[in-house]
Coordinates of C-alpha atoms in Angstrom, one line a residue:
M1 CA 100.1 81.5 104.1
K2 CA 99.5 82.9 99.9
L3 CA 99.3 86.9 99.1
I4 CA 97.4 88.0 96.5
V5 CA 97.1 91.4 95.3
I6 CA 93.9 92.8 93.5
G7 CA 94.1 96.0 91.0
R8 CA 95.2 97.7 88.1
G9 CA 98.8 98.4 88.7
H10 CA 101.7 96.0 87.3
N11 CA 102.6 94.3 90.4
V12 CA 99.7 92.8 91.3
H13 CA 98.5 89.4 91.0
I14 CA 95.1 90.1 89.5
K15 CA 94.5 92.8 87.0
L16 CA 91.1 94.5 86.6
N17 CA 91.0 97.1 83.8
S18 CA 89.1 99.7 85.0
Q19 CA 89.8 103.6 85.9
F20 CA 87.5 103.2 89.0
V21 CA 89.8 100.4 90.1
S22 CA 92.8 101.4 91.9
D23 CA 96.3 100.6 91.4
Y24 CA 96.9 99.1 94.1
H25 CA 93.0 98.0 95.4
A26 CA 93.1 95.1 97.8
E27 CA 94.0 91.9 98.9
L28 CA 93.1 88.5 99.7
L29 CA 95.4 86.3 102.2
F30 CA 94.6 82.4 102.1
L31 CA 95.6 81.2 105.7
D32 CA 96.9 78.1 106.0
N33 CA 94.4 76.8 107.9
G34 CA 91.5 77.0 103.9
E35 CA 90.4 80.5 106.0
I36 CA 91.0 83.3 103.2
L37 CA 91.1 87.7 104.5
L38 CA 89.8 90.5 102.5
T39 CA 91.7 93.2 102.9
D40 CA 90.7 96.9 101.5
K41 CA 94.4 98.8 101.0
G42 CA 92.8 102.5 101.2
S43 CA 91.5 102.4 97.1
K44 CA 89.1 105.4 96.0
N45 CA 85.8 103.7 95.6
G46 CA 85.9 101.5 98.0
T47 CA 86.2 97.6 98.1
Y48 CA 82.5 96.0 98.3
L49 CA 81.2 92.4 100.6
N50 CA 77.9 91.4 99.4
E51 CA 77.1 95.0 98.8
R52 CA 77.9 96.2 102.1
R53 CA 81.2 99.0 102.0
L54 CA 84.7 97.3 104.0
Q55 CA 86.6 100.2 106.0
P56 CA 89.7 100.4 104.6
N57 CA 93.2 98.1 105.9
K58 CA 90.6 96.6 108.1
E59 CA 90.7 92.9 107.0
V60 CA 87.7 90.6 106.7
S61 CA 86.8 86.9 106.2
I62 CA 85.4 85.7 103.5
K63 CA 84.2 81.9 102.1
R64 CA 85.1 81.7 98.1
G65 CA 82.0 82.2 95.8
D66 CA 81.0 85.7 98.0
V67 CA 80.1 88.9 96.3
I68 CA 82.7 90.9 96.1
R69 CA 83.1 93.6 93.9
L70 CA 86.3 96.2 93.6
A71 CA 84.5 99.8 92.4
D72 CA 83.2 99.3 89.5
Q73 CA 84.6 95.2 88.8
V74 CA 83.1 92.1 90.2
L75 CA 85.9 89.4 90.8
D76 CA 86.1 86.1 89.2
W77 CA 86.6 83.4 91.2
K78 CA 88.4 81.3 88.3
S79 CA 90.8 84.3 88.4
V80 CA 91.8 83.1 92.4
P81 CA 93.8 79.8 92.4
V82 CA 93.3 77.7 94.6
F83 CA 95.9 76.6 97.5
P84 CA 95.7 73.3 99.2
I85 CA 95.3 73.0 102.8
F86 CA 97.5 71.7 104.6
D87 CA 96.5 68.2 105.9
I88 CA 96.9 67.6 109.7
S89 CA 97.8 64.0 109.3
K90 CA 100.5 64.6 106.5
V91 CA 102.2 67.9 108.4
R92 CA 103.2 67.5 112.0
D93 CA 104.8 71.5 111.9
V94 CA 104.2 74.5 110.2
H95 CA 106.3 77.9 109.8
G96 CA 105.4 81.2 107.6
I97 CA 108.4 83.2 107.0
G98 CA 108.1 86.8 106.0
T99 CA 107.6 90.7 106.9
N100 CA 104.3 90.7 108.0
F101 CA 103.2 89.6 112.0
R102 CA 101.5 85.7 111.3
N103 CA 104.9 84.6 110.4
K104 CA 106.7 82.1 112.6
Y105 CA 109.7 83.5 111.4
Q106 CA 109.2 87.6 111.0
I107 CA 112.2 89.1 109.7
Q108 CA 112.9 93.1 107.8
G109 CA 114.4 93.7 105.1
D110 CA 113.3 96.1 101.6
L111 CA 113.3 93.0 99.0
V112 CA 111.2 90.6 101.8
S113 CA 107.8 89.3 101.2
R114 CA 105.3 89.6 102.9
F115 CA 104.2 85.8 102.7
H116 CA 108.0 84.7 101.5
A117 CA 107.7 81.0 102.4
T118 CA 107.0 78.5 104.4
L119 CA 108.7 75.9 106.5
T120 CA 106.9 72.0 106.8
K121 CA 107.9 69.6 109.4
K122 CA 105.8 66.7 107.5
N123 CA 105.1 62.6 108.8
D124 CA 108.8 61.6 107.7
K125 CA 110.4 64.2 110.6
K126 CA 111.9 65.9 107.8
W127 CA 111.4 69.8 107.2
Y128 CA 110.6 71.2 104.0
I129 CA 110.5 74.9 102.2
Q130 CA 108.8 76.4 99.6
D131 CA 109.5 79.5 98.6
H132 CA 106.4 81.7 97.4
S133 CA 108.2 85.0 96.7
K134 CA 108.7 87.9 93.8
N135 CA 113.0 88.0 94.9
G136 CA 113.4 84.3 96.3
T137 CA 114.8 82.4 98.1
T138 CA 118.0 79.8 98.5
I139 CA 119.5 77.2 99.9
N140 CA 123.3 77.0 100.0
G141 CA 123.5 79.8 98.2
K142 CA 121.7 77.8 95.0
K143 CA 117.9 79.6 94.7
I144 CA 115.3 77.2 94.8
P145 CA 112.1 77.2 92.3
S146 CA 108.4 78.8 93.2
N147 CA 106.0 76.5 95.0
Q148 CA 108.2 72.9 95.1
D149 CA 108.2 72.1 98.2
I150 CA 112.8 71.4 98.4
K151 CA 114.0 69.3 101.1
L152 CA 116.0 70.6 104.4
K153 CA 119.4 69.3 105.4
R154 CA 121.2 69.8 109.4
G155 CA 123.4 73.2 108.1
D156 CA 121.8 74.1 105.2
K157 CA 122.2 78.3 104.7
I158 CA 119.1 79.4 104.4
L159 CA 118.5 83.3 103.1
C160 CA 114.9 85.0 102.1
A161 CA 115.8 88.1 99.4
G162 CA 119.4 87.6 101.5
I163 CA 118.1 88.4 105.2
H164 CA 119.2 84.5 107.1
V165 CA 116.5 82.5 108.2
P166 CA 117.4 79.7 111.3
N167 CA 117.7 76.1 110.2
P168 CA 114.7 74.4 111.5
Y169 CA 117.4 71.6 112.2
G170 CA 119.7 74.5 114.3
E171 CA 123.7 74.8 113.4
R172 CA 126.5 72.1 113.3
G173 CA 128.7 71.0 115.6
L174 CA 129.0 70.3 119.3
I175 CA 128.0 73.2 121.9
N176 CA 130.7 75.5 122.5
Y177 CA 130.0 76.6 126.8
K178 CA 132.9 78.6 126.9
K179 CA 131.4 80.9 123.7
I180 CA 128.3 81.5 124.6
V181 CA 129.4 82.9 127.6
F182 CA 131.9 84.9 126.6
V183 CA 129.0 86.4 123.4
I184 CA 126.5 86.6 127.1
F185 CA 129.3 88.9 128.1
A186 CA 129.8 90.7 125.0
I187 CA 126.0 91.5 124.8
L188 CA 125.5 92.2 128.2
F189 CA 127.9 95.1 127.4
F190 CA 126.9 96.2 124.8
C191 CA 123.7 96.7 126.0
L192 CA 125.3 98.5 128.9
L193 CA 127.0 100.7 126.5
L194 CA 124.5 100.8 123.9
Y195 CA 121.9 102.4 127.1
A196 CA 124.4 104.6 128.0
I197 CA 124.5 106.1 124.0
I198 CA 121.0 106.7 123.9
K199 CA 120.6 108.1 127.5
L200 CA 123.9 110.5 126.2
Y201 CA 121.5 111.5 122.9
D202 CA 117.9 111.6 124.8
N203 CA 119.9 114.5 126.6
F204 CA 121.4 116.4 124.2
Y205 CA 118.7 116.1 121.0
R206 CA 115.3 114.6 121.9
N207 CA 113.1 117.6 123.5
S208 CA 110.3 116.8 126.3
D209 CA 106.7 117.7 126.2
E210 CA 107.6 120.5 128.5
D211 CA 110.3 121.8 126.0
I212 CA 107.8 121.4 123.0
Y213 CA 105.2 123.3 125.0
V214 CA 107.5 126.2 125.5
K215 CA 109.0 126.1 122.0
Y216 CA 105.2 126.3 120.5
K217 CA 102.7 127.6 122.4
N218 CA 102.9 130.9 120.2
S219 CA 102.4 129.4 117.2
V220 CA 99.0 127.4 117.6
V221 CA 95.8 129.9 117.5
L222 CA 92.0 129.4 118.5
L223 CA 90.0 129.4 114.7
F224 CA 86.5 131.3 114.8
G225 CA 84.3 131.5 111.8
S226 CA 81.0 131.3 110.4
Y227 CA 79.3 130.2 107.4
Y228 CA 75.9 129.4 104.9
Y229 CA 74.2 127.8 102.1
N230 CA 73.4 130.2 99.0
V231 CA 71.3 129.2 96.9
S232 CA 70.4 129.3 93.7
A233 CA 68.3 127.9 90.0
G234 CA 69.8 129.8 87.3
N235 CA 68.8 133.1 86.1
L236 CA 65.5 132.1 88.1
D237 CA 65.7 135.2 90.5
L238 CA 64.2 132.7 93.7
K239 CA 64.1 136.3 95.4
K240 CA 60.6 137.4 93.3
L241 CA 58.8 134.3 94.4
N242 CA 59.6 135.3 98.3
F243 CA 62.6 132.0 98.0
P244 CA 65.0 132.8 100.5
T245 CA 68.9 132.4 99.0
D246 CA 70.9 132.9 102.4
V247 CA 69.9 129.6 104.9
V248 CA 71.5 126.9 106.8
L249 CA 69.6 124.1 107.7
E250 CA 68.8 123.3 112.0
D251 CA 66.8 120.1 112.9
D252 CA 66.0 119.8 108.9
N253 CA 64.2 122.6 109.4
L254 CA 65.5 125.9 107.4
K255 CA 66.2 129.2 109.0
I256 CA 66.7 132.6 106.9
V257 CA 70.4 134.0 106.8
D258 CA 71.0 137.5 108.3
K259 CA 74.5 138.7 106.3
S260 CA 74.4 142.0 107.9
S261 CA 74.0 141.1 111.7
G262 CA 74.9 137.4 111.0
D263 CA 72.1 135.9 112.0
N264 CA 71.4 131.8 112.7
M265 CA 74.7 131.5 110.9
K266 CA 76.6 128.1 111.8
Q267 CA 79.7 129.5 113.4
F268 CA 82.5 127.1 114.6
T269 CA 86.0 126.5 116.1
G270 CA 89.6 125.6 115.6
T271 CA 92.6 125.2 115.8
G272 CA 95.5 126.3 113.6
F273 CA 99.1 127.0 113.6
F274 CA 102.0 129.5 112.1
V275 CA 104.1 127.8 109.7
S276 CA 105.2 131.5 108.1
N277 CA 106.2 135.2 109.4
D278 CA 103.8 136.4 106.2
G279 CA 100.7 135.6 108.6
K280 CA 100.4 131.7 106.7
I281 CA 98.6 129.7 109.2
V282 CA 98.3 125.8 108.6
T283 CA 94.3 123.6 109.5
N284 CA 92.3 121.4 108.1
L285 CA 90.1 121.7 105.1
H286 CA 87.2 120.8 106.9
I287 CA 87.0 124.0 109.4
I288 CA 87.8 126.1 105.7
R289 CA 85.4 124.4 103.8
P290 CA 82.9 122.7 106.7
W291 CA 80.2 122.2 103.8
L292 CA 82.0 119.5 101.5
Y293 CA 82.1 117.3 104.8
S294 CA 78.6 117.7 106.1
K295 CA 75.1 116.5 104.2
D296 CA 73.2 119.7 104.7
A297 CA 73.8 121.3 101.5
S298 CA 72.2 118.0 99.5
K299 CA 69.6 117.9 103.0
I300 CA 68.5 122.1 101.7
S301 CA 68.6 120.9 97.5
D302 CA 66.0 118.4 98.0
K303 CA 63.5 120.7 100.0
Y304 CA 64.2 123.9 97.3
K305 CA 63.5 121.5 94.5
M306 CA 60.4 120.2 96.3
I307 CA 58.7 123.4 96.9
L308 CA 60.0 124.8 93.5
S309 CA 57.9 121.8 92.1
Q310 CA 55.4 122.1 95.1
H311 CA 54.7 126.0 93.1
A312 CA 55.5 124.6 88.8
E313 CA 51.6 123.2 89.1
E314 CA 50.4 126.3 89.1
H315 CA 53.3 127.9 87.7
P316 CA 54.1 125.4 84.8
I317 CA 57.2 127.6 83.7
L318 CA 59.4 126.5 86.8
N319 CA 59.5 122.8 86.6
A320 CA 62.5 123.5 84.1
F321 CA 64.9 124.6 86.7
V322 CA 64.1 122.2 89.2
S323 CA 67.1 120.8 88.0
Q324 CA 69.4 123.9 88.2
I325 CA 68.9 123.9 91.7
K326 CA 72.5 124.4 93.0
V327 CA 73.6 124.6 97.1
E328 CA 77.2 125.7 97.9
G329 CA 78.8 126.7 100.9
V330 CA 79.5 131.0 102.2
M331 CA 82.5 131.2 104.7
S332 CA 81.0 134.5 106.1
Y333 CA 84.0 134.8 108.3
I334 CA 87.2 133.0 110.0
G335 CA 89.2 134.6 112.0
M336 CA 92.5 133.8 114.7
L337 CA 92.4 134.1 118.2
P338 CA 96.2 134.0 119.6
N339 CA 96.4 132.1 122.5
G340 CA 96.0 133.6 125.7
V341 CA 93.8 136.3 124.9
Y342 CA 89.9 136.5 125.4
F343 CA 87.6 135.9 123.2
S344 CA 86.2 139.1 121.4
E345 CA 85.6 140.5 118.5
D346 CA 88.3 143.0 119.0
N347 CA 91.4 140.1 119.5
L348 CA 89.9 139.0 116.4
H349 CA 92.2 139.3 113.0
Q350 CA 90.4 137.8 110.2
C351 CA 91.6 135.8 108.1
R352 CA 91.4 134.1 104.5
E353 CA 91.8 131.4 103.1
L354 CA 94.9 130.5 100.6
I355 CA 94.5 127.5 99.6
G356 CA 93.5 124.0 99.9
H357 CA 93.8 120.3 98.6
N358 CA 90.8 119.4 96.9
D359 CA 90.7 115.7 97.6
I360 CA 88.9 115.9 100.9
E361 CA 91.0 112.6 101.9
K362 CA 93.9 115.3 102.3
D363 CA 92.7 117.1 105.1
V364 CA 94.4 120.2 105.2
A365 CA 94.5 123.8 104.0
I366 CA 95.8 127.2 104.6
L367 CA 94.9 130.5 105.5
Q368 CA 96.3 133.5 105.6
L369 CA 96.4 136.3 108.1
E370 CA 94.8 139.0 105.5
T371 CA 97.7 141.7 106.5
K372 CA 100.0 139.1 105.6
K373 CA 101.5 139.8 109.5
I374 CA 101.4 139.0 113.0
P375 CA 100.0 141.5 114.9
Y376 CA 102.3 140.4 117.3
D377 CA 106.2 139.6 118.8
N378 CA 106.1 136.7 120.4
Y379 CA 104.5 134.0 118.0
S380 CA 106.4 131.2 116.9
I381 CA 106.7 128.8 113.9
V382 CA 106.8 125.6 113.0
N383 CA 109.8 124.6 110.6
I384 CA 107.3 122.9 107.9
D385 CA 111.0 122.2 105.9
Q386 CA 112.2 120.0 109.2
A387 CA 108.4 118.3 108.7
V388 CA 108.2 114.6 109.2
D389 CA 107.4 113.3 105.6
D390 CA 109.3 109.8 105.8
D391 CA 106.3 106.7 106.9
S392 CA 109.0 105.1 108.4
E393 CA 109.6 107.8 110.8
I394 CA 105.7 107.4 111.9
K395 CA 105.5 103.8 114.0
V396 CA 103.2 102.4 116.1
G397 CA 104.5 103.3 120.2
S398 CA 106.8 105.9 119.3
H399 CA 105.4 109.2 121.7
I400 CA 103.9 111.9 120.0
Y401 CA 102.7 114.7 121.8
T402 CA 99.8 117.8 121.0
I403 CA 98.7 121.5 121.2
G404 CA 95.1 122.8 120.5
F405 CA 92.4 124.2 121.4
P406 CA 89.7 120.9 122.7
F407 CA 86.5 121.9 123.4
G408 CA 86.3 125.2 121.7
L409 CA 85.3 128.7 123.3
S410 CA 84.5 127.2 126.5
L411 CA 87.9 126.7 127.6
Q412 CA 87.2 130.6 128.6
D413 CA 86.6 131.5 132.1
L414 CA 84.1 134.2 131.5
K415 CA 84.5 135.2 135.7
T416 CA 88.2 136.4 136.1
S417 CA 88.2 137.3 132.2
K418 CA 91.5 135.1 131.4
G419 CA 92.4 134.5 128.2
I420 CA 91.2 131.1 126.2
R421 CA 95.2 128.6 126.8
S422 CA 96.0 126.0 124.2
I423 CA 95.6 122.1 125.7
A424 CA 98.1 120.0 125.2
N425 CA 98.2 116.4 125.1
E426 CA 100.6 113.3 125.1
G427 CA 99.6 109.9 123.7
S428 CA 101.9 107.3 121.4
I429 CA 101.1 105.6 117.5
T430 CA 98.6 103.3 117.5
Q431 CA 98.0 102.9 114.1
E432 CA 100.7 102.2 111.3
C433 CA 100.5 104.8 108.6
S434 CA 97.8 104.6 105.8
E435 CA 98.2 106.9 102.3
Y436 CA 96.5 109.7 104.1
S437 CA 96.6 109.4 108.1
F438 CA 97.9 107.7 110.6
G439 CA 96.2 106.7 114.5
F440 CA 96.8 108.1 118.0
N441 CA 95.7 108.0 121.7
A442 CA 96.5 111.6 122.7
P443 CA 93.4 112.8 123.5
A444 CA 91.4 114.9 121.1
Y445 CA 88.3 116.2 121.5
S446 CA 85.5 119.2 119.2
G447 CA 88.1 122.2 118.7
A448 CA 90.9 120.3 118.4
S449 CA 90.9 119.8 114.8
G450 CA 94.0 121.4 113.2
S451 CA 96.2 120.4 116.0
P452 CA 100.2 120.3 115.5
I453 CA 101.2 116.5 116.1
F454 CA 105.1 116.6 117.0
N455 CA 107.4 113.2 117.7
S456 CA 109.9 113.6 120.6
K457 CA 112.7 115.5 118.9
G458 CA 110.0 118.1 118.4
R459 CA 109.2 117.5 114.7
L460 CA 105.6 117.8 113.3
I461 CA 104.6 114.8 111.5
G462 CA 101.1 115.4 111.4
V463 CA 97.2 117.3 111.5
L464 CA 95.4 116.4 114.2
N465 CA 92.0 115.9 111.3
S466 CA 89.5 113.3 112.7
G467 CA 88.0 110.4 116.2
V468 CA 86.2 108.8 118.0
T469 CA 83.9 111.2 119.4
K470 CA 82.1 108.7 121.4
T471 CA 85.7 107.4 123.3
Q472 CA 89.0 108.4 123.5
G473 CA 91.9 106.3 122.0
F474 CA 90.9 106.1 118.5
N475 CA 91.9 109.4 116.7
Y476 CA 93.7 109.8 113.3
G477 CA 96.9 112.9 111.6
I478 CA 96.2 113.9 108.5
K479 CA 99.9 113.1 107.9
A480 CA 102.8 116.6 107.1
I481 CA 103.9 116.1 104.2
Y482 CA 100.6 117.3 102.9
I483 CA 100.7 120.8 104.4
R484 CA 104.4 120.8 101.9
E485 CA 102.9 119.8 99.1
L486 CA 100.2 123.0 99.3
L487 CA 103.4 125.3 100.6
N488 CA 105.0 124.1 97.2
K489 CA 101.8 125.4 95.4
V490 CA 101.8 128.5 96.8
Q491 CA 105.2 129.3 96.2
S492 CA 105.1 128.0 91.9
K493 CA 102.7 130.7 91.7
K494 CA 104.6 133.7 93.1

């Protein structure tokens, strides 16, 4: 297997000189059977196969000659090496070596390449090794040349970037059964000892889901808000033309908003959680600026341009203002409701946007209570200083726990007037970290956006931000490091 990296950075195989191409834009993986896999590595401006944009970090099978566009650059296949396919009539066995799961020998190490080397058994019944890596392969301490078959001997010591690889011939010497039995018993004893230590560690340092809920249930709050769109056209007074300037789009029809009564405004719910004693609340950017993630503004703009163009048939001077139509989202109100409190206007506490990322991929933002003081005593704070900011600690299969308000206001029991109480869900990480997010399978529904995601130690690892609406088990969280970025910006402004 051979890996070709394409991008604008320095450590790539095919370099594209365009400001729209990411440093590490995409990968081409050449399998031993001749198949070619293309993967977009989370690039900003996308990778396209025959003008169809690929999903980030999802392998797609392609063939040489397909039209591959990386941002604004079309891949020149002449720049892509042609790797020979193994001749089955001449090769008996092939084993890959590297960190990638496709390898027969999957080894780990900071300097080990994903497809580091290849072991090949040919018809002469001899084993050969070929290095493809950046950090090299050694046999008996001597570095071998890259991309050349080197014959192996029984007993040769193989190291890939300093990591031992089993010799396919096996080790020299006779089998020492007494030593094998001793080693087996030693391993069993060590495993029992390790199990006991882990159990003790769990008892002292691991938090149960119940512990996490008790600790953080009163840090989580329900967010409720309303917004609309304001339309302008340069210095043209739209109201004099009897054009409404405050509107929303519903079923593809314009509806006029009454700012005094709130009639026709778009309403939403979400989740947030306290991160400071002065009322700072973390949530999603799409909660406090929902218009950034909607096509409504563009549709409203098109409708006004069409209406203004029609009026311009009688009043040509209006043509000059068609291109000046501007539609902006306006947050009319956003407030928070404490966990366990009945929903009403009196129980809501008004908030304001403090800061949000300019990049919509970093889907987190920070609100703050207008009073800068939490209005009750039994609250708790999620400590961002203890949040996980290393991707290596967000491993597939590890346990996670979320607390939030899925289903929003429908959680309230109107018959008994009980307050809205948060819902907790547990699950596991199911997808490795991308640049901004990771995947998990804990259930999540509309209204849960902004929920904190904790690991088994009760440390924050991210903020729930999206999922597949048609099914459960395919949800995503933004990494906690982007919360820390925002809080550092707020601190630097003081």
